[in-house]
CSV table of C-alpha atoms in Angstrom, one decimal:
chain,number,residue,atom,x,y,z
A,1,ASN,CA,163.5,105.3,150.5
A,2,SER,CA,161.4,102.4,151.5
A,3,TYR,CA,161.8,100.6,148.1
A,4,ASP,CA,165.6,100.5,148.4
A,5,LEU,CA,165.5,99.6,152.1
A,6,THR,CA,163.2,96.7,151.4
A,7,VAL,CA,165.4,95.4,148.5
A,8,ASN,CA,168.4,95.7,150.8
A,9,LEU,CA,166.7,93.7,153.5
A,10,ILE,CA,165.6,91.1,151.0
A,11,THR,CA,169.1,90.9,149.5
A,12,ALA,CA,170.6,90.4,153.0
A,13,THR,CA,168.2,87.7,153.8
A,14,LYS,CA,168.9,85.9,150.5
A,15,LYS,CA,172.5,85.7,151.5
A,16,LEU,CA,171.5,83.8,154.7
A,17,THR,CA,169.3,81.2,153.1
A,18,THR,CA,168.6,79.3,149.9
A,19,LYS,CA,165.1,78.6,151.0
A,20,PRO,CA,162.0,80.6,150.1
A,21,PHE,CA,160.9,83.3,152.5
A,22,GLY,CA,158.3,86.0,152.7
A,23,ALA,CA,157.6,89.4,154.3
A,24,GLY,CA,154.8,90.9,156.3
A,25,ILE,CA,153.3,94.4,155.7
A,26,LEU,CA,150.9,96.5,157.8
A,27,LEU,CA,148.4,98.0,155.4
A,28,GLU,CA,147.5,100.8,157.8
A,29,PHE,CA,150.6,102.7,156.5
A,30,ASP,CA,151.6,103.6,153.0
A,31,ASN,CA,153.9,100.6,152.1
A,32,THR,CA,153.3,100.8,148.3
A,33,LYS,CA,157.0,101.0,147.5
A,34,SER,CA,157.9,98.1,149.9
A,35,ILE,CA,155.1,96.0,148.4
A,36,GLN,CA,156.4,96.7,144.9
A,37,ALA,CA,159.9,95.7,146.0
A,38,ILE,CA,158.5,92.4,147.3
A,39,PHE,CA,156.9,91.8,143.9
A,40,ASP,CA,160.0,92.7,142.0
A,41,GLU,CA,162.2,90.5,144.2
A,42,LYS,CA,159.7,87.6,143.8
A,43,LEU,CA,159.4,86.6,147.4
A,44,ALA,CA,157.6,83.4,148.2
A,45,CYS,CA,154.8,85.1,150.0
A,46,LEU,CA,153.5,88.4,151.3
A,47,GLN,CA,151.4,88.5,154.5
A,48,VAL,CA,149.3,91.6,154.8
A,49,TYR,CA,147.7,92.9,157.9
A,50,TRP,CA,144.9,95.2,159.0
A,51,GLY,CA,143.7,96.9,155.8
A,52,ASP,CA,142.4,96.6,152.3
A,53,PHE,CA,144.4,94.7,149.8
A,54,PRO,CA,142.4,94.9,146.5
A,55,LYS,CA,142.0,92.0,144.1
A,56,GLU,CA,144.2,93.9,141.6
A,57,MET,CA,147.1,93.8,144.0
A,58,VAL,CA,146.6,90.1,144.7
A,59,ASP,CA,146.6,89.5,140.9
A,60,GLU,CA,149.8,91.5,140.6
A,61,ALA,CA,151.4,89.5,143.3
A,62,HIS,CA,150.4,86.2,141.7
A,63,LYS,CA,151.8,87.4,138.3
A,64,ALA,CA,155.1,87.9,140.2
A,65,GLY,CA,154.8,84.5,141.7
A,66,VAL,CA,154.1,85.8,145.2
A,67,LYS,CA,151.5,84.1,147.3
A,68,VAL,CA,149.3,86.4,149.5
A,69,LEU,CA,148.1,85.7,153.0
A,70,HIS,CA,145.7,88.3,154.3
A,71,GLN,CA,145.0,88.7,158.1
A,72,GLU,CA,141.9,90.8,158.8
A,73,ARG,CA,141.6,92.9,161.9
A,74,ASN,CA,139.0,91.8,164.5
A,75,ARG,CA,136.0,94.1,164.3
């Protein structure tokens, strides 16, 4: 499932660096499980693209110590 895949990718990346890193997620698709994995693994940042990312999710990210960068689609 996408949660386990995301955790596996994060774990593999952690083995390659001791520096903080983040991940990018397209909000057009259901990435709820991947986003939760990013929060659980406490990545440095989450960049979200092209969709709504409600304040509640930003608050949850901040509680996990994850900074959020939001890129909005040109309209």
